[in-house]
Short mmCIF file of C-alpha atoms in Angstrom, two decimals:
data_model
loop_
_atom_site.label_atom_id
_atom_site.label_comp_id
_atom_site.label_asym_id
_atom_site.label_seq_id
_atom_site.Cartn_x
_atom_site.Cartn_y
_atom_site.Cartn_z
CA MET G 763 11.19 -0.28 16.93
CA SER G 764 13.32 -2.91 18.49
CA ARG G 765 11.19 -5.98 19.45
CA PRO G 766 11.13 -9.73 18.96
CA ARG G 767 9.54 -10.98 15.80
CA PRO G 768 5.89 -12.20 16.72
CA ALA G 769 5.63 -15.69 15.37
CA ARG G 770 2.55 -15.65 13.16
CA HIS G 771 0.81 -18.94 12.44
CA LEU G 772 0.41 -18.56 8.69
CA ARG G 773 -1.91 -19.99 6.06
CA ARG G 774 -2.82 -19.03 2.50
CA THR G 775 -3.91 -15.84 0.85
CA VAL G 776 -4.02 -12.59 -1.15
CA LEU G 777 -6.15 -10.64 -3.51
CA GLY G 778 -6.14 -8.12 -6.10
CA LEU G 779 -7.24 -4.51 -6.82
CA ALA G 780 -6.99 -1.48 -9.10
CA ALA G 781 -7.12 -0.71 -12.80
CA PRO G 782 -7.25 2.13 -15.39
CA LEU G 783 -10.31 4.16 -14.80
CA ALA G 784 -11.65 3.78 -18.31
CA LEU G 785 -11.61 -0.05 -17.91
CA LEU G 786 -13.18 0.22 -14.53
CA ALA G 787 -16.05 2.20 -15.74
CA ALA G 788 -16.72 -0.51 -18.33
CA ALA G 789 -16.36 -3.18 -15.66
CA THR G 790 -18.82 -1.58 -13.29
CA THR G 791 -21.33 -1.13 -16.07
CA ALA G 792 -21.13 -4.78 -16.92
CA CYS G 793 -21.34 -5.87 -13.32
CA SER G 794 -24.30 -3.71 -12.55
CA SER G 795 -26.76 -5.37 -15.09
CA ASP G 796 -28.07 -7.94 -12.60
CA ALA G 797 -30.65 -7.43 -9.95
CA ALA G 798 -29.51 -6.12 -6.54
CA PRO G 799 -27.62 -8.77 -4.59
CA ALA G 800 -28.61 -10.24 -1.25
CA PRO G 801 -26.55 -9.14 1.71
CA GLY G 802 -23.25 -10.99 1.64
CA GLY G 803 -23.38 -11.83 -2.04
CA ALA G 804 -21.86 -10.39 -5.24
CA LYS G 805 -24.14 -9.51 -8.09
CA GLY G 806 -24.75 -12.40 -10.30
CA ASP G 807 -23.35 -14.82 -7.65
CA LYS G 808 -25.91 -17.45 -8.68
CA ALA G 809 -23.67 -20.31 -7.39
CA THR G 810 -23.96 -19.11 -3.88
CA ALA G 811 -27.70 -18.47 -4.16
CA ALA G 812 -28.25 -22.00 -5.30
CA ALA G 813 -26.17 -23.41 -2.54
CA GLN G 814 -28.20 -21.57 0.03
CA GLN G 815 -31.43 -22.87 -1.48
CA GLY G 816 -30.12 -26.39 -1.57
CA GLY G 817 -30.28 -26.67 -5.32
CA THR G 818 -27.84 -27.69 -7.93
CA THR G 819 -24.95 -25.30 -8.10
CA PRO G 820 -24.29 -24.02 -11.65
CA ALA G 821 -20.85 -23.12 -12.84
CA ALA G 822 -19.67 -19.72 -11.50
CA PRO G 823 -19.78 -17.08 -14.14
CA THR G 824 -16.56 -15.56 -15.42
CA PRO G 825 -15.99 -12.21 -13.54
CA ALA G 826 -16.66 -9.20 -15.70
CA GLY G 827 -14.12 -6.44 -15.53
CA PRO G 828 -10.51 -5.42 -16.23
CA PRO G 829 -7.84 -8.10 -15.49
CA GLY G 830 -5.98 -8.24 -12.22
CA VAL G 831 -8.48 -6.42 -10.02
CA LEU G 832 -9.93 -7.35 -6.66
CA PHE G 833 -12.49 -5.29 -4.84
CA ASP G 834 -14.63 -6.10 -1.88
CA SER G 835 -17.01 -3.80 -0.03
CA PHE G 836 -17.75 -6.43 2.65
CA ARG G 837 -21.45 -6.83 2.18
CA TYR G 838 -21.83 -9.99 4.11
CA THR G 839 -24.23 -11.15 6.85
CA GLY G 840 -21.65 -12.66 9.21
CA ALA G 841 -18.66 -14.99 9.46
CA GLU G 842 -20.78 -17.93 8.44
CA ASP G 843 -22.09 -16.26 5.31
CA PRO G 844 -21.37 -18.79 2.53
CA SER G 845 -20.39 -15.86 0.21
CA LEU G 846 -17.47 -14.91 2.50
CA ALA G 847 -15.64 -18.22 1.84
CA ALA G 848 -16.85 -18.26 -1.81
CA HIS G 849 -15.23 -14.90 -2.35
CA GLY G 850 -11.90 -16.19 -0.95
CA TRP G 851 -11.90 -15.15 2.72
CA GLU G 852 -11.00 -17.27 5.65
CA VAL G 853 -11.62 -16.31 9.38
CA ARG G 854 -8.90 -17.73 11.57
CA THR G 855 -9.85 -20.29 14.22
CA ASP G 856 -6.65 -22.30 14.62
CA GLY G 857 -4.06 -22.08 17.38
CA GLY G 858 -0.70 -20.33 17.71
CA GLY G 859 0.32 -16.67 17.95
CA PRO G 860 0.96 -13.82 17.75
CA GLY G 861 -0.23 -12.36 20.98
CA VAL G 862 -2.27 -14.48 23.37
CA LYS G 863 -1.92 -17.91 21.77
CA ASP G 864 -4.80 -20.12 20.85
CA THR G 865 -7.45 -17.47 21.22
CA TRP G 866 -8.58 -16.91 17.62
CA THR G 867 -12.33 -16.94 17.05
CA LYS G 868 -15.03 -16.30 14.34
CA SER G 869 -17.20 -14.53 16.92
CA GLY G 870 -15.27 -11.27 16.44
CA VAL G 871 -16.16 -10.83 12.80
CA SER G 872 -19.33 -8.89 11.85
CA PHE G 873 -20.60 -6.64 9.10
CA PRO G 874 -22.68 -3.89 10.69
CA ASN G 875 -24.68 -1.32 8.77
CA GLY G 876 -24.73 2.37 9.42
CA GLY G 877 -21.97 4.72 10.76
CA ASP G 878 -19.74 6.73 8.48
CA ALA G 879 -18.51 3.90 6.33
CA GLN G 880 -18.66 4.43 2.57
CA GLY G 881 -21.66 2.63 1.17
CA GLY G 882 -23.12 2.35 4.68
CA GLN G 883 -21.56 -1.05 5.67
CA ALA G 884 -18.10 -2.26 6.86
CA MET G 885 -16.36 -5.28 8.33
CA GLN G 886 -15.84 -5.09 11.99
CA LEU G 887 -13.10 -6.98 13.84
CA ARG G 888 -13.92 -7.08 17.63
CA LEU G 889 -11.30 -8.14 20.23
CA THR G 890 -12.45 -8.95 23.71
CA THR G 891 -10.56 -9.72 26.95
CA ASP G 892 -10.86 -9.58 30.68
CA GLY G 893 -7.06 -9.82 31.12
CA THR G 894 -6.97 -13.64 31.26
CA PRO G 895 -6.02 -15.96 28.35
CA LYS G 896 -9.20 -17.95 28.91
CA ASN G 897 -11.44 -15.02 28.20
CA THR G 898 -9.41 -13.39 25.44
CA LYS G 899 -10.74 -13.53 21.89
CA GLN G 900 -8.43 -12.30 19.16
CA VAL G 901 -9.62 -11.93 15.52
CA GLU G 902 -8.06 -12.28 12.13
CA ILE G 903 -9.48 -12.58 8.57
CA GLY G 904 -7.50 -13.04 5.27
CA ARG G 905 -7.49 -14.24 1.75
CA SER G 906 -7.32 -17.93 1.41
CA GLU G 907 -4.90 -17.88 -1.51
CA GLY G 908 -1.67 -15.86 -2.01
CA GLU G 909 -2.33 -13.20 -4.77
CA PHE G 910 -0.39 -10.13 -4.01
CA LEU G 911 3.19 -9.92 -5.48
CA ASN G 912 3.49 -6.68 -7.60
CA GLY G 913 1.05 -3.88 -7.76
CA THR G 914 -1.10 -1.75 -5.44
CA VAL G 915 -3.22 -2.87 -2.54
CA ALA G 916 -5.41 -0.35 -0.57
CA ALA G 917 -7.85 -0.51 2.27
CA ARG G 918 -10.00 2.01 4.08
CA VAL G 919 -9.41 1.09 7.74
CA TRP G 920 -10.82 2.47 11.02
CA PHE G 921 -8.42 2.34 13.90
CA SER G 922 -9.31 2.56 17.60
CA ASP G 923 -7.41 4.63 20.16
CA LYS G 924 -9.61 3.50 23.08
CA PRO G 925 -11.78 0.50 23.83
CA THR G 926 -15.39 0.51 22.82
CA SER G 927 -16.20 -0.57 26.39
CA GLY G 928 -14.13 -1.16 29.55
CA LYS G 929 -10.85 0.31 30.82
CA ASP G 930 -8.18 1.57 28.49
CA GLY G 931 -4.49 0.39 28.60
CA ASP G 932 -4.36 -2.81 26.53
CA HIS G 933 -1.35 -3.23 24.17
CA ILE G 934 -3.51 -3.96 21.23
CA ASN G 935 -2.02 -4.36 17.69
CA GLU G 936 -4.42 -3.40 14.84
CA CYS G 937 -2.98 -4.76 11.56
CA PHE G 938 -3.39 -4.53 7.88
CA TYR G 939 -0.68 -6.66 6.11
CA THR G 940 0.34 -9.10 3.42
CA ILE G 941 2.23 -12.33 4.24
CA SER G 942 3.63 -15.49 2.78
CA PRO G 943 1.18 -18.42 3.05
CA SER G 944 3.83 -20.34 5.13
CA HIS G 945 6.23 -19.06 7.71
CA THR G 946 8.64 -21.83 6.81
CA SER G 947 8.86 -20.83 3.12
CA ALA G 948 12.34 -20.23 1.85
CA LYS G 949 10.83 -17.18 -0.06
CA TYR G 950 9.19 -15.79 3.23
CA SER G 951 8.01 -12.16 2.90
CA GLU G 952 5.79 -9.90 4.91
CA LEU G 953 4.59 -6.30 4.48
CA ASP G 954 2.97 -4.82 7.59
CA TYR G 955 0.98 -1.86 8.97
CA GLU G 956 0.72 -2.35 12.70
CA TYR G 957 -1.03 0.38 14.76
CA MET G 958 -0.50 0.25 18.54
CA PRO G 959 -2.52 3.11 20.24
CA ASN G 960 -1.02 2.23 23.62
CA GLY G 961 2.37 1.14 22.44
CA GLY G 962 4.05 -2.22 23.00
CA TRP G 963 7.32 -3.93 23.54
CA GLY G 964 8.54 -1.15 25.67
CA SER G 965 7.71 1.57 23.21
CA ALA G 966 5.05 4.26 24.00
CA GLY G 967 2.03 4.80 21.75
CA PRO G 968 0.25 5.90 19.81
CA ARG G 969 2.46 4.45 17.00
CA LEU G 970 2.16 3.01 13.61
CA ASP G 971 4.89 0.66 12.48
CA THR G 972 5.48 0.06 8.77
CA THR G 973 7.68 -2.95 8.22
CA SER G 974 9.04 -5.00 5.29
CA TRP G 975 10.31 -8.40 6.31
CA ARG G 976 13.27 -9.92 4.34
CA SER G 977 12.77 -13.36 6.07
CA SER G 978 11.07 -14.88 9.08
CA THR G 979 14.27 -14.41 11.05
CA PRO G 980 13.87 -12.03 14.06
CA GLY G 981 15.17 -8.54 13.11
CA ASP G 982 15.69 -9.32 9.39
CA ARG G 983 13.54 -6.35 8.23
CA ASP G 984 13.37 -2.78 7.13
CA THR G 985 11.06 -0.69 9.35
CA THR G 986 10.07 2.80 10.57
CA GLY G 987 7.58 4.20 13.05
CA THR G 988 5.07 7.06 12.83
CA LYS G 989 4.26 8.48 16.26
CA LYS G 990 0.76 9.89 16.10
CA SER G 991 -2.80 9.16 16.82
CA LEU G 992 -4.74 7.47 14.01
CA ALA G 993 -8.07 7.20 15.53
CA GLY G 994 -10.80 7.08 12.82
CA TRP G 995 -10.84 6.26 9.10
CA HIS G 996 -7.63 6.15 6.95
CA THR G 997 -6.81 5.04 3.44
CA MET G 998 -3.83 2.69 3.66
CA MET G 999 -1.82 1.63 0.68
CA ILE G 1000 1.01 -0.76 -0.04
CA THR G 1001 2.67 -0.47 -3.53
CA ALA G 1002 5.21 -3.06 -4.65
CA ASP G 1003 6.72 -1.70 -7.83
CA ASN G 1004 10.11 -1.61 -9.49
CA LYS G 1005 11.74 -3.60 -6.65
CA ALA G 1006 10.63 -1.02 -4.06
CA VAL G 1007 7.77 -1.24 -1.40
CA THR G 1008 6.04 2.12 -0.59
CA TYR G 1009 3.61 2.53 2.36
CA SER G 1010 1.35 5.55 2.07
CA MET G 1011 -1.55 6.77 4.20
CA ASP G 1012 -4.14 9.25 3.11
CA GLY G 1013 -2.04 10.19 0.09
CA LYS G 1014 1.20 10.75 2.05
CA VAL G 1015 4.18 8.53 1.76
CA LEU G 1016 5.30 7.11 5.16
CA PHE G 1017 8.10 4.70 4.25
CA THR G 1018 9.81 3.03 1.36
CA SER G 1019 11.95 -0.14 1.61
CA ASP G 1020 14.30 -1.32 -1.10
CA SER G 1021 14.80 -4.52 -3.12
CA ARG G 1022 16.27 -6.41 -0.12
CA SER G 1023 12.81 -6.72 1.38
CA TYR G 1024 10.76 -6.80 -1.85
CA PRO G 1025 8.32 -9.82 -1.79
CA LYS G 1026 9.67 -12.93 -3.29
CA GLU G 1027 6.36 -14.87 -3.63
CA LYS G 1028 2.67 -14.19 -3.79
CA LEU G 1029 1.36 -13.04 -0.43
CA SER G 1030 -1.97 -13.26 1.41
CA ILE G 1031 -3.82 -10.03 2.29
CA ARG G 1032 -4.98 -10.03 5.92
CA PHE G 1033 -6.53 -7.92 8.73
CA SER G 1034 -6.17 -8.69 12.42
CA ALA G 1035 -6.56 -7.36 15.98
CA TRP G 1036 -4.42 -8.95 18.74
CA LEU G 1037 -2.88 -8.37 22.08
CA ILE G 1038 0.86 -8.05 22.48
CA ASP G 1039 0.51 -9.07 26.13
CA LEU G 1040 -1.97 -8.96 28.98
CA PRO G 1041 -1.04 -5.97 31.35
CA SER G 1042 -1.73 -6.70 34.98
CA THR G 1043 -2.58 -3.03 35.51
CA VAL G 1044 -5.71 -3.23 33.43
CA THR G 1045 -8.74 -5.07 35.05
CA GLY G 1046 -12.19 -6.05 34.02
CA PRO G 1047 -13.75 -6.90 30.71
CA ARG G 1048 -13.10 -4.63 27.69
CA THR G 1049 -13.88 -4.55 23.94
CA TRP G 1050 -11.73 -3.24 21.18
CA ASP G 1051 -13.16 -2.59 17.56
CA MET G 1052 -11.21 -2.26 14.27
CA LYS G 1053 -13.07 -1.73 11.01
CA VAL G 1054 -12.41 -2.30 7.29
CA ASN G 1055 -14.68 -0.50 4.81
CA TRP G 1056 -13.24 -1.81 1.61
CA LEU G 1057 -10.30 -3.56 -0.02
CA TYR G 1058 -8.98 -2.82 -3.47
CA TYR G 1059 -6.04 -4.41 -5.31
CA GLN G 1060 -4.66 -3.90 -8.75
CA ALA G 1061 -2.07 -6.41 -9.81
CA ASP G 1062 1.16 -5.28 -11.56
CA LYS G 1063 0.35 -1.59 -11.59
CA ASN G 1064 1.31 1.44 -9.45
CA VAL G 1065 -1.94 3.16 -8.96
CA PRO G 1066 -2.14 6.65 -7.18
CA GLN G 1067 -4.53 6.92 -4.32
CA ALA G 1068 -6.77 9.43 -6.15
CA GLU G 1069 -7.32 6.86 -8.94
CA VAL G 1070 -7.90 4.04 -6.39
CA GLU G 1071 -10.55 6.16 -4.71
CA LYS G 1072 -12.23 7.14 -8.02
CA ALA G 1073 -12.33 3.43 -8.99
CA VAL G 1074 -13.86 2.44 -5.63
CA ALA G 1075 -16.46 5.17 -5.90
CA GLY G 1076 -17.37 3.92 -9.35
CA LEU G 1077 -17.88 0.40 -8.09
CA TYR G 1078 -20.04 1.61 -5.30
CA ALA G 1079 -22.06 3.76 -7.65
CA ALA G 1080 -22.56 0.82 -10.05
CA GLY G 1081 -23.86 -1.32 -7.23
CA THR G 1082 -20.82 -3.78 -7.45
CA PRO G 1083 -20.20 -5.10 -4.03
CA TYR G 1084 -17.53 -7.58 -5.16
CA LEU G 1085 -15.25 -8.05 -8.22
CA ASN G 1086 -12.28 -10.45 -8.67
CA THR G 1087 -10.38 -10.76 -11.93
CA VAL G 1088 -7.04 -11.52 -10.32
CA GLY G 1089 -5.40 -14.36 -12.30
CA LYS G 1090 -7.21 -13.14 -15.44
CA SER G 1091 -4.26 -11.00 -16.62
#
């Protein structure tokens, strides 16, 4: 789709996921030996518990599990939960774009129970607007360090086709992507899923764009669009392997980009919901919700979706809400 490059205000980030199933089985057994965690904390996260109680914080235990794996089932109490930051997440509150500039807020991040989320809880990203910049609140959360370079990153994501409340018609962009920590980096790279139920930049929706950026220069990218409704839950995967990036959804390959747009540095994993513009034809307050059930990353390995989902199911069954051994490989 031909459109100007939205200037993202970038920071840090990325995380890791997947591993051979035999190793994951051993990992989940090791991680399930502690008592059940409080909401928002990983099992054995005694450092966070001590901090919440105001006591001395002991050294964090070494994560148990296969190397190069990141998993998060988003069992947190809210954007201010100390475990969220302790587990490497950052909710955006600074200025800049894309979309309606300087409207990023923590208030749109929550972790409701119930619904049809695996494990009964998911992260919710809520965007609100009444059509004015003053009353628009966009939302983004991402890893506070760059971690993804080669391997497989997957997320179970719930996309909205219509607002939860208010009139339809906003040009909302619901995103799962990985990106360089700095937009001025000489090695700038970005790998995007962007779902636009009502379209944007002159293109009709619903539409999912899959894009690999070669640099931050407008138009310097490889991209394709899928024109179909994606309302509901989907397993989205990005695999960077053998100098090719493959985007797949629900086990079906959507697009593959070649070595020209292969990531050149470690990228941050992020989720966001923002508005391309504020249509004058839509009036009154409205609310849009996007959800993320879990995130799973395996560094340096091409993992099929079936194995990702088996590994995730094993971690849920073992009562392991969070695991991070990225950097241990």
